[in-house]
XYZ file of C-alpha atoms in Angstrom:
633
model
C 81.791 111.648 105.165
C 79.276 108.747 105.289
C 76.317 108.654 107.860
C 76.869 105.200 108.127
C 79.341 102.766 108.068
C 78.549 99.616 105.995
C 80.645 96.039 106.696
C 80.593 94.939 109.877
C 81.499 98.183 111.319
C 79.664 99.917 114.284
C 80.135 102.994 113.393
C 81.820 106.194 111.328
C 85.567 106.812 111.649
C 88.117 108.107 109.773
C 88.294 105.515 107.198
C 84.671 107.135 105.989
C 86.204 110.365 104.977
C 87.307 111.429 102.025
C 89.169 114.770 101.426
C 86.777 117.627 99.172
C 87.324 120.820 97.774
C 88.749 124.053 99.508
C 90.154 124.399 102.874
C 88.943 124.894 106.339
C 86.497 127.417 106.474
C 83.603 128.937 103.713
C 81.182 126.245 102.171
C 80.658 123.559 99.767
C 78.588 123.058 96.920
C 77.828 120.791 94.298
C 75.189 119.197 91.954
C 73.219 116.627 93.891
C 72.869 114.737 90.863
C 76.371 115.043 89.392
C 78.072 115.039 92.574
C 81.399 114.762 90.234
C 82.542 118.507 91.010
C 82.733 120.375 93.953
C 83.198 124.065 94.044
C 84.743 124.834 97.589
C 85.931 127.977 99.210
C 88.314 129.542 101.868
C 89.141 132.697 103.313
C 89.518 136.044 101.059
C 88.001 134.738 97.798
C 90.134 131.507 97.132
C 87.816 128.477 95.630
C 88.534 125.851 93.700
C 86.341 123.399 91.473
C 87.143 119.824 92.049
C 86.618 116.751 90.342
C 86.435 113.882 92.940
C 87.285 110.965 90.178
C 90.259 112.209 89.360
C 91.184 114.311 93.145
C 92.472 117.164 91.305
C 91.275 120.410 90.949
C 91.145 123.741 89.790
C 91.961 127.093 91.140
C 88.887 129.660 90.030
C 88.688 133.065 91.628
C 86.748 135.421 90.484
C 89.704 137.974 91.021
C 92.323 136.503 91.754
C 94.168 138.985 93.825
C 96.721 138.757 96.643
C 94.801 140.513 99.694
C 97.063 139.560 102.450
C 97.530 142.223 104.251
C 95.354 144.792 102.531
C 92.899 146.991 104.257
C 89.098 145.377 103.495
C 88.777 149.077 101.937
C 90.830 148.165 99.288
C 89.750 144.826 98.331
C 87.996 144.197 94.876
C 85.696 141.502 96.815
C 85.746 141.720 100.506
C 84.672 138.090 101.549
C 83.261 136.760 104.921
C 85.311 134.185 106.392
C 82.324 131.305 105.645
C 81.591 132.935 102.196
C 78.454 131.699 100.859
C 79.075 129.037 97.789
C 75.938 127.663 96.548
C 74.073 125.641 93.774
C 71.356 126.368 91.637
C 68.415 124.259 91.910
C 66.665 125.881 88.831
C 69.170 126.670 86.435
C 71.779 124.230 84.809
C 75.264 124.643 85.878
C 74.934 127.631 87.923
C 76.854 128.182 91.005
C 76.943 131.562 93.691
C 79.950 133.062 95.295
C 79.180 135.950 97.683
C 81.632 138.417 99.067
C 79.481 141.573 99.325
C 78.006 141.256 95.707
C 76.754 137.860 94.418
C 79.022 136.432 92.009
C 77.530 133.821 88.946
C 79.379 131.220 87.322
C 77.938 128.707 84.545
C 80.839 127.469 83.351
C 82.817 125.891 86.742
C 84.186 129.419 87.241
C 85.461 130.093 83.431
C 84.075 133.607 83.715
C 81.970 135.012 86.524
C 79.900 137.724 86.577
C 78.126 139.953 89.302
C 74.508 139.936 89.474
C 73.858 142.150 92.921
C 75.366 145.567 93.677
C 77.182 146.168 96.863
C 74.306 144.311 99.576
C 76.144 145.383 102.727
C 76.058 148.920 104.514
C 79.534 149.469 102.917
C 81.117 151.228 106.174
C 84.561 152.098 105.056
C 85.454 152.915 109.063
C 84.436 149.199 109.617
C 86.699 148.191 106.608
C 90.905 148.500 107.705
C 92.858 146.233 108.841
C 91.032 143.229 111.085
C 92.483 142.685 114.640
C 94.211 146.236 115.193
C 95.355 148.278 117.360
C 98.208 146.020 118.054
C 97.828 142.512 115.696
C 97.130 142.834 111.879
C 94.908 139.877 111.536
C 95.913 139.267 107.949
C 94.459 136.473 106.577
C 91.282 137.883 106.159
C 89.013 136.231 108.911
C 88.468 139.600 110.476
C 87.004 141.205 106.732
C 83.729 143.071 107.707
C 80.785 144.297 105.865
C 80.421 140.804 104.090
C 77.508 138.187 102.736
C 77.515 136.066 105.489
C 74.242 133.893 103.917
C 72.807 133.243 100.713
C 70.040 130.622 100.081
C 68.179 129.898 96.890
C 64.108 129.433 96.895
C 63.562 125.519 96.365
C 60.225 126.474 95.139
C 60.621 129.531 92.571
C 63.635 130.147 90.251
C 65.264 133.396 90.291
C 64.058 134.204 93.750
C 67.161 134.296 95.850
C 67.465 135.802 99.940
C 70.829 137.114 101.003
C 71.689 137.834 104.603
C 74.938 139.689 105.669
C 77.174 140.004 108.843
C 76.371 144.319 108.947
C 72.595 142.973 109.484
C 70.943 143.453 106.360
C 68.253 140.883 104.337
C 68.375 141.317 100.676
C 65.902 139.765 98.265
C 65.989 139.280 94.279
C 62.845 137.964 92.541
C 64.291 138.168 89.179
C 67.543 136.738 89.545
C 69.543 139.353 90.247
C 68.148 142.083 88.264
C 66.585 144.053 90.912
C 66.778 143.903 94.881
C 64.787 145.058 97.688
C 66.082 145.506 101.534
C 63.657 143.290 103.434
C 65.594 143.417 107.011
C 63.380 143.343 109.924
C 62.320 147.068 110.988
C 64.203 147.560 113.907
C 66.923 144.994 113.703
C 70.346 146.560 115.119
C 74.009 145.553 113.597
C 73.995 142.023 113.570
C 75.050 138.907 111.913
C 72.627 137.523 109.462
C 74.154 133.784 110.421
C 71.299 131.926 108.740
C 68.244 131.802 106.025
C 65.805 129.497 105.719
C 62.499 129.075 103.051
C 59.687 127.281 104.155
C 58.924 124.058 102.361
C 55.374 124.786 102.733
C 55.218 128.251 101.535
C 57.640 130.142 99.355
C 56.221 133.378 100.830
C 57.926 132.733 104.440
C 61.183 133.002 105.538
C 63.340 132.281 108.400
C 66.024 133.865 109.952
C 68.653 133.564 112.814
C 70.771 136.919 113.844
C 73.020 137.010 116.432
C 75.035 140.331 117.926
C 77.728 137.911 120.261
C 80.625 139.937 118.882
C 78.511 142.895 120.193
C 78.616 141.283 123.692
C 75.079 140.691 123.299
C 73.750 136.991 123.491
C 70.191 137.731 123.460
C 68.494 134.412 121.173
C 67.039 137.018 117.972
C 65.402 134.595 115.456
C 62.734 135.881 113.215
C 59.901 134.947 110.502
C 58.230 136.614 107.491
C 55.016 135.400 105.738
C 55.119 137.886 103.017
C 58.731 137.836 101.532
C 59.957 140.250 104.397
C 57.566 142.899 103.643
C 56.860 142.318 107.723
C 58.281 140.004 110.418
C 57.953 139.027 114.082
C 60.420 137.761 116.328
C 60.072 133.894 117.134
C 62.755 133.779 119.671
C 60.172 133.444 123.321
C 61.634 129.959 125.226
C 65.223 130.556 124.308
C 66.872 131.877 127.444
C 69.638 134.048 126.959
C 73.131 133.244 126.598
C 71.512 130.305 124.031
C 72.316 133.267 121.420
C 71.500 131.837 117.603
C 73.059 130.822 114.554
C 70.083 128.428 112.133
C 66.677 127.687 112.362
C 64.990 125.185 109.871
C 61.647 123.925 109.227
C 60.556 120.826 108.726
C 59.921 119.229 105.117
C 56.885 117.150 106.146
C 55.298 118.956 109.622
C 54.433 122.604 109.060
C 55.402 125.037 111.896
C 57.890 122.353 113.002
C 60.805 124.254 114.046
C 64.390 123.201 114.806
C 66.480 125.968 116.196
C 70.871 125.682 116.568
C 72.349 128.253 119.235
C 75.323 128.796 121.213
C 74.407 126.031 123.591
C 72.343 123.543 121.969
C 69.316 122.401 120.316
C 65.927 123.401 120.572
C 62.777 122.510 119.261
C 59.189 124.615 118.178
C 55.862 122.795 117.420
C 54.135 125.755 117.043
C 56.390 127.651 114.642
C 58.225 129.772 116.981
C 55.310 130.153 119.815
C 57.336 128.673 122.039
C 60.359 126.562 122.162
C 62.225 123.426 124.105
C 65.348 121.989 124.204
C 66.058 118.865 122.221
C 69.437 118.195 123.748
C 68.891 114.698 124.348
C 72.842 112.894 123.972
C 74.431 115.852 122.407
C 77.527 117.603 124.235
C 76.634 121.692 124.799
C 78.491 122.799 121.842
C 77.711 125.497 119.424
C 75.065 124.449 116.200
C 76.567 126.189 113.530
C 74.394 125.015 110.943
C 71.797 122.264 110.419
C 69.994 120.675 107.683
C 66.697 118.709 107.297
C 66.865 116.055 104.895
C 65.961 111.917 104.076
C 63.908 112.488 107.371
C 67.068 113.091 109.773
C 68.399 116.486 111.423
C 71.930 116.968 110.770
C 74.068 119.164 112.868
C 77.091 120.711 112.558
C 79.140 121.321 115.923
C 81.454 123.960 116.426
C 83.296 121.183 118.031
C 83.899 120.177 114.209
C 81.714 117.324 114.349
C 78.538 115.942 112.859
C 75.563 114.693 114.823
C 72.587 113.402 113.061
C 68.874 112.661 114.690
C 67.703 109.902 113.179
C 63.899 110.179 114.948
C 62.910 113.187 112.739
C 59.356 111.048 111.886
C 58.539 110.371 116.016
C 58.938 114.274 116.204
C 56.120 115.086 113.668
C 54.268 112.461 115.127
C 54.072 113.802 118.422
C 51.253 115.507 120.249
C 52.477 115.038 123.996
C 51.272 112.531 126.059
C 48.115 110.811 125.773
C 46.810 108.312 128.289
C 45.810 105.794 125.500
C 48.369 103.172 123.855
C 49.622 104.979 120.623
C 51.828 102.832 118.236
C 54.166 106.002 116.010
C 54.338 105.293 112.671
C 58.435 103.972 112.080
C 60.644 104.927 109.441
C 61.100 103.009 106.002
C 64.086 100.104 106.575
C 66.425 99.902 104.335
C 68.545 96.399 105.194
C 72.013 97.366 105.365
C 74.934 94.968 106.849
C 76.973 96.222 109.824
C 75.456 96.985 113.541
C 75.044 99.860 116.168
C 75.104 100.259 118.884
C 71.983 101.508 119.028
C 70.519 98.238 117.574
C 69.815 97.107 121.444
C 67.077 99.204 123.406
C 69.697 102.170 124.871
C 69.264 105.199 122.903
C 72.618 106.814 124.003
C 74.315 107.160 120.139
C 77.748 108.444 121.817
C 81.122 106.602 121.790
C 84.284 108.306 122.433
C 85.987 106.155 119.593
C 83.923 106.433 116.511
C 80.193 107.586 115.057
C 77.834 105.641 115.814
C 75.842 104.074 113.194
C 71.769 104.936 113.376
C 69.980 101.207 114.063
C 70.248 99.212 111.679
C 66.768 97.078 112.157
C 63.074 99.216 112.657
C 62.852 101.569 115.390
C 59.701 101.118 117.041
C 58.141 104.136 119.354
C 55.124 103.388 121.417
C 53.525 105.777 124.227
C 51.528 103.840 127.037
C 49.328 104.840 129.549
C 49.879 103.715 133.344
C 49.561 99.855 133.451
C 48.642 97.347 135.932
C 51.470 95.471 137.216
C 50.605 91.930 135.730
C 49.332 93.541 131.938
C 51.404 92.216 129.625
C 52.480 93.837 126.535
C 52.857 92.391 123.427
C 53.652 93.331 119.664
C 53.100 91.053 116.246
C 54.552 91.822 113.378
C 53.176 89.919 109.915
C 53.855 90.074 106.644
C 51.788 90.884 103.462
C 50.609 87.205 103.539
C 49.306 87.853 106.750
C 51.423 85.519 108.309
C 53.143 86.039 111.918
C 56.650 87.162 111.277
C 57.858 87.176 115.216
C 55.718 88.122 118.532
C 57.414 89.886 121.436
C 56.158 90.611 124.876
C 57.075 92.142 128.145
C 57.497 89.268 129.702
C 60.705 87.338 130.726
C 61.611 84.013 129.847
C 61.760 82.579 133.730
C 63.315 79.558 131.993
C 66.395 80.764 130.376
C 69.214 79.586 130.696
C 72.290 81.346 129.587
C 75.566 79.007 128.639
C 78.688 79.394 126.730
C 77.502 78.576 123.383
C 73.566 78.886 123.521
C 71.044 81.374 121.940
C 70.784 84.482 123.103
C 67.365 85.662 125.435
C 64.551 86.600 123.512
C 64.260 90.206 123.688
C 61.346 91.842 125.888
C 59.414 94.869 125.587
C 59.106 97.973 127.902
C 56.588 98.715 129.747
C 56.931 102.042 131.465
C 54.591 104.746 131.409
C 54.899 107.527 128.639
C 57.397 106.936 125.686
C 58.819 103.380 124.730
C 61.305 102.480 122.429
C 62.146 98.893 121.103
C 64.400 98.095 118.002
C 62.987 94.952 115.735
C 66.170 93.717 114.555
C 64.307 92.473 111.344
C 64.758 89.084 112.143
C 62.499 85.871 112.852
C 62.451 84.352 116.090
C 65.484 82.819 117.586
C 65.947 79.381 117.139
C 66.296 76.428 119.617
C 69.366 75.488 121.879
C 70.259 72.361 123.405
C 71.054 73.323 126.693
C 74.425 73.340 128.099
C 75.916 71.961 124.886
C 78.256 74.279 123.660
C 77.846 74.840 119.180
C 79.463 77.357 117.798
C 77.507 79.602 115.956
C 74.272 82.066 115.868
C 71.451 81.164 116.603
C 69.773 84.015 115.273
C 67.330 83.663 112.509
C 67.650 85.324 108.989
C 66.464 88.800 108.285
C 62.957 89.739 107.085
C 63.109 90.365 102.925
C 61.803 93.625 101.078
C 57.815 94.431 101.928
C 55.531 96.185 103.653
C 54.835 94.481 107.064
C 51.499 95.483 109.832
C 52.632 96.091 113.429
C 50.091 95.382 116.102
C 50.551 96.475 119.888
C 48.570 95.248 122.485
C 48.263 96.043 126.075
C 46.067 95.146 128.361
C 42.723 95.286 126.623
C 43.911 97.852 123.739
C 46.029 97.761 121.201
C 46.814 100.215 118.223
C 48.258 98.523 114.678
C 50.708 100.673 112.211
C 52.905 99.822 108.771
C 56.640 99.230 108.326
C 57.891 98.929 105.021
C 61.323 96.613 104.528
C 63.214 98.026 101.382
C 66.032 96.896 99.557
C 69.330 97.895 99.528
C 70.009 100.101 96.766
C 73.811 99.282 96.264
C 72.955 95.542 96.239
C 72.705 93.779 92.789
C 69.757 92.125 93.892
C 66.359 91.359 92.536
C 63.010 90.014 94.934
C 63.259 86.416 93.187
C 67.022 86.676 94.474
C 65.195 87.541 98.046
C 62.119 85.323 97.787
C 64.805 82.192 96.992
C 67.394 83.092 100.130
C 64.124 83.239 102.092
C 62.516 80.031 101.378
C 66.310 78.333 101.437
C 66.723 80.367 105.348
C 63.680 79.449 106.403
C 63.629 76.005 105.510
C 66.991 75.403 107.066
C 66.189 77.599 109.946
C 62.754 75.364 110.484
C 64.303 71.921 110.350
C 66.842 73.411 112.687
C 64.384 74.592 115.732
C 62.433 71.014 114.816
C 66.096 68.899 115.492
C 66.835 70.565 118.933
C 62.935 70.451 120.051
C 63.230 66.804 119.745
C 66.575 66.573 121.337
C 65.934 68.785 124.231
C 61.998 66.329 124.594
C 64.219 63.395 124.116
C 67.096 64.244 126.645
C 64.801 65.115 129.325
C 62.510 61.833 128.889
C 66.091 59.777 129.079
C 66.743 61.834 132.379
C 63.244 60.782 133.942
C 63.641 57.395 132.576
C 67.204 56.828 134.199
C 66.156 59.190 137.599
C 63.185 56.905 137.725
C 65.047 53.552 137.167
C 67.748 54.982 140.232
C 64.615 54.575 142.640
C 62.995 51.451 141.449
C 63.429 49.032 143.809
C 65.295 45.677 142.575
C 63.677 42.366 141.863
C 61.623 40.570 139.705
C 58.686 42.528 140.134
C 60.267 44.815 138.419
C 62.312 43.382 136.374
C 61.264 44.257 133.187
C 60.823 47.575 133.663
C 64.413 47.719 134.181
C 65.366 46.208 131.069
C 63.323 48.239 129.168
C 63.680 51.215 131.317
C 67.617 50.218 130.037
C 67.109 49.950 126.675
C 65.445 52.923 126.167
C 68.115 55.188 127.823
C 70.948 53.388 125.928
C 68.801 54.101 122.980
C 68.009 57.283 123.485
C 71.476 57.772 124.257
C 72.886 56.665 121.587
C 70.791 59.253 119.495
C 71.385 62.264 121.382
C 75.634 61.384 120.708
C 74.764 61.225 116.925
C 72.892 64.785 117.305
C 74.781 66.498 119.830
C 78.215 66.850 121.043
C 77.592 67.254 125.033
C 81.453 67.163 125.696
C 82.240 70.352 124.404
C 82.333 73.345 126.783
C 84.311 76.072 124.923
C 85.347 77.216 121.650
C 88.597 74.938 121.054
C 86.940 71.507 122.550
C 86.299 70.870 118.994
C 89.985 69.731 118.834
C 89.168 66.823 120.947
C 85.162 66.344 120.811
C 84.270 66.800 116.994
C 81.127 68.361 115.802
C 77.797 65.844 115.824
C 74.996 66.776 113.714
C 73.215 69.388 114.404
C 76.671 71.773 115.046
C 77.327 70.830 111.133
C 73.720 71.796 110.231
C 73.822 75.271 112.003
C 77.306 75.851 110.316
C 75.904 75.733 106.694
C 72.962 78.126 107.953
C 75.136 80.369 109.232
C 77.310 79.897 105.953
C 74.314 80.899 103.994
C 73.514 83.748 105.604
C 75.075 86.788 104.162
C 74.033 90.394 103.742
C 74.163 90.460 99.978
C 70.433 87.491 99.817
C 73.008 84.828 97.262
C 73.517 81.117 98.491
C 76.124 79.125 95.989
C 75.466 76.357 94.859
C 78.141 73.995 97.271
C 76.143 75.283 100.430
C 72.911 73.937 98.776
C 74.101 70.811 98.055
C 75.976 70.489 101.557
C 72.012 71.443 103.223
C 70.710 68.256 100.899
C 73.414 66.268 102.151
C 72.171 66.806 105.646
C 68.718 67.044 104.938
C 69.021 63.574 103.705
C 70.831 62.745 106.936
C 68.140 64.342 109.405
C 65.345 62.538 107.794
C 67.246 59.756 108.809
C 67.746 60.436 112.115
C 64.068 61.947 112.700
C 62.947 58.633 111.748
C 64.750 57.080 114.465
C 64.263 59.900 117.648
C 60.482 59.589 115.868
C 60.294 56.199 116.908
C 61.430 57.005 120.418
C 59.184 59.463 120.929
C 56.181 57.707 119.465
C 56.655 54.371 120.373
C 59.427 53.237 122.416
C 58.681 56.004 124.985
C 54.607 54.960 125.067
C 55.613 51.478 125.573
C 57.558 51.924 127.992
C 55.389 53.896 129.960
C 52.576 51.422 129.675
C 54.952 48.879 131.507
C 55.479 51.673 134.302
C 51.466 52.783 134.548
C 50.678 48.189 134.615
C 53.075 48.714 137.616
C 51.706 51.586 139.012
C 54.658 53.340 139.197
C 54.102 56.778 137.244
C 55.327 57.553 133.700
C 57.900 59.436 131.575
C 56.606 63.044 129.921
C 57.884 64.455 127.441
C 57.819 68.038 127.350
C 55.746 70.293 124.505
């Protein structure tokens, strides 16, 4: 399934699956770099290689055997119900099968071969038929004395851990050859649910027991520094009944720790000292497994879902809170189309329809201190160049106005003591309306193009700066000329566009003095010819505004009566241009010219108002003594 869903979709549904290899239970594996075939499992022994181009597949047991109803006792391979399938990281074409002796394959499961003796306490009174006295459970869920985990060393070939659901660790340094019994001194029958290696040490190890079938739902994770030789028990800040099934650590942040139990999520920053939840928006559900990679958590739910934490980097950032202004360093951006709902300042990734998408613009985390009421807080963002890409504060437009048809409000920063979080949408500023005028379109600027960008926050008297670095979508037959040339067409439109509707929106308001002002001038030829020019003017000005704006429209379908005046036609072809994929055709840049040869046109002429007919009017009303017309900055 995808982690995201690309288009103008907000989020993952069904339409993002696609159907793998073996069936409900038991585990995947594949080649990350040839994701082609998939070796998938089931219950007693069945697997299956599959090649996703051509979605067919086939069956390769190691012995293939019918075992329904058969005592475990007199299997060949007694399997766990998730039997272990794994890939090899350090040798080519190698995949793991475990039932309670590893299994090798290097030829998709031509011929397999065992490479562990029996790793499980082999209990033949544990091994009849699952679910008795009164249901034979035949299917072979219930199988017992199993591998219940097996995990490959990232770091060093032929070193390979092996848990089991008796409660026994197994280790191989040599690939097989040879294996020592490294369980935990002490540890009682248990399920070995979980493995991990630490990234930053092949020496230490992970593990996460549980004994629920036992009745027993006491939390039991444990660590090793010297491949098991000794361990300690990491579970203290778990409360019981949270009983455990995976703990990670994290790729980048030593001794960061990220625990899956019965009930939830918890986190360690002090590998295992202590622990915390991390529930945040997740349901209680079980954590059967999680995963660290490309800087998220992933989760998987007993509820058969998956939930992914996209703010791995704030977490090995943090150091609790400080009374200072700290800016976190944000996560690359990789410009994708579609949205989220996350995209807006709400950090609540839930929907009971579909997954949500993670943001699709920069998450931005800043910590504050307690602020005086009337600080403001403000970030810039600028490019390489050094130039300001967009400024946002904490402080609310008092002026907007919201109409069918207008921009959007500027977005505003929080403010709040403690943790902050604001999501740059990776666009520049939003452009100019002309109030109450309904256009039809977005007034939203284009997106920011591939590059690193600085990030200053400021409040109050201090301020703290960080990076952000803007890639490029990967999928996207793009190059950064095809970026650099959608930019300079964007902004150039974009520019001219904020520069028409400053003008109108100056103009229109001078015209509404003028004609407010000639309402209370008193008749009579002392003022005269302030009325004719006061007159003129307006039916000049007028006259302009009709050509720029159509003021008659209120609502999406007035266009069928009140056709579209300039600057409607001129935020159509932006919006035209503007496409996730950075390629303008060539019609759209001719249509811009056309206009652009239009506007210059009709700058010239609300030019002339502003600079000169305005001015000379106003001398006539300041001879008179009677005030003046403004126009606004």
């Amino acid at each position: 399934i995808a982690s995201r869903a690309l288009g103008w979709n907000y989020g993952v549904s069904e339409a993002n699956w696609s159907a793998s290899a073996g069936g409900e239970s038991a585990f995947l594996a594949f080649d990350p770099d040839n994701p082609r075939y998939v070796l998938g499992g089931s219950y007693l022994g069945t697997i299956e290689a599959l090649d996703v181009e051509s979605k067919a597949s086939t069956n390769i047991m190691a012995a293939p055997i019918q075992y329904l109803g058969r005592d475990a006792s007199d299997m060949k391979y007694r399997y766990n119900w998730n039997a272990p399938i794994i890939w090899s990281k350090h040798e080519a074409n190698t995949f793991y099968h475990a039932a309670q002796v590893l299994l090798k394959t290097q030829d998709m499961g031509k011929t397999w071969k065992e490479v562990s003796p029996d790793l499980t306490k082999n209990e033949k009174a544990k091994q009849g038929k699952g679910g008795g006295p009164y249901t034979n459970e035949a299917v072979g869920a219930e199988n017992y004395g199993t591998i219940s985990y097996v995990i490959e060393s990232p770091q060093e070939a032929g070193v390979i851990w092996v848990g089991t659901d008796d409660g026994l660790v197994q280790l191989t340094k040599d690939g097989g050859a040879t294996w020592q019994n490294v369980t935990p001194k002490g540890l009682t029958e248990c399920l070995v649910n979980a493995i991990d290696i630490s990234p930053h040490d092949p020496a230490t190890a992970y593990i996460a027991t549980t004994r629920y079938k036992f009745n027993d739902k006491t939390p039991s994770l444990y660590k090793t520094t010297n491949y098991g030789k000794t361990w300690r028990n990491i579970s203290k800040g778990i409360p019981d009944g949270a009983y455990t099934r995976v703990v990670r650590e994290d790729t980048e942040r030593k001794g960061l720790l990220i625990a899956g139990t019965e009930t939830g999520v918890y986190i360690s920053w002090n590998d295992g000292a202590a622990w915390q939840p991390l529930q945040l928006n997740l349901p209680v559900t079980p954590i059967n497994d999680l995963i660290i990679a490309h800087d998220d958590v992933i989760f998987a739910t007993s509820g058969r879902s998956f939930w992914v934490l996209d703010d791995l980097e704030l977490l090995r950032q943090y150091e609790g809170e400080k009374e200072t202004v700290q800016l976190f360093q944000p996560a690359d951006v990789t410009l994708v189309s579609g949205g989220s709902p996350l995209d807006g300042n709400s950090s609540d990734g839930t929907n009971s329809l579909y997954g949500v998408n993670p943001a699709t613009g920069a998450v931005l985390y800043y910590q504050l201190p307690e602020l005086e009421k009337e600080a403001i807080v403000e970030l810039e963002i600028k490019n390489e160049k050094g130039e300001l890409v967009r400024r946002i504060t904490s402080e609310k437009d008092e002026n907007f106005q919201a109409y069918d048809g207008g921009p959007p409000a500027k977005p505003t920063l929080g403010k709040s003591k403690g943790l902050n979080r604001f999501v740059w949408d990776l666009r520049y500023p939003i452009m100019a309306g002309a109030p109450r005028a309904y256009i039809e379109g977005s007034y939203r600027r284009h997106k920011v193009i591939p590059g690193k960008y600085s990030i200053t926050l400021k409040a109050g008297d201090k301020s703290a700066t960080t990076s952000l670095e803007i890639k490029p979508n990967p999928i996207y037959e793009t190059t950064m000329a095809d970026y650099e040339a959608y930019h300079e067409f964007m902004q150039a439109g974009e520019t001219a566009f904020d520069e028409m509707h400053v003008l109108v929106n100056q103009l229109y308001q001078a015209k509404e003095q003028a004609a407010s002002l000639l309402s209370k001038l008193p008749k009579g030829d002392k003022y005269k010819a302030i009325h004719e020019a006061g007159k003129e003017l307006v039916k000049n000005i007028t006259a302009w505004d009709e050509d720029m704006i159509q003021r008659k429209s209120k609502a999406y379908d007035d266009v069928e009566n009140y056709p579209n005046k300039f600057t409607a036609n001129y935020l159509f072809v932006i919006n035209h241009a503007e496409s996730a994929i950075p390629k303008i055709n060539q019609p759209t840049r001719d249509r811009k010219a056309e206009l652009d040869a239009d506007w210059v046109k009709l700058k010239t002429r609300g030019t002339q108002l502003g600079q000169e007919a305005i001015p000379a009017f106003n001398k006539l009303l300041w001879d008179a003594g009677v005030g003046a017309v403004w126009m606004q900055d």
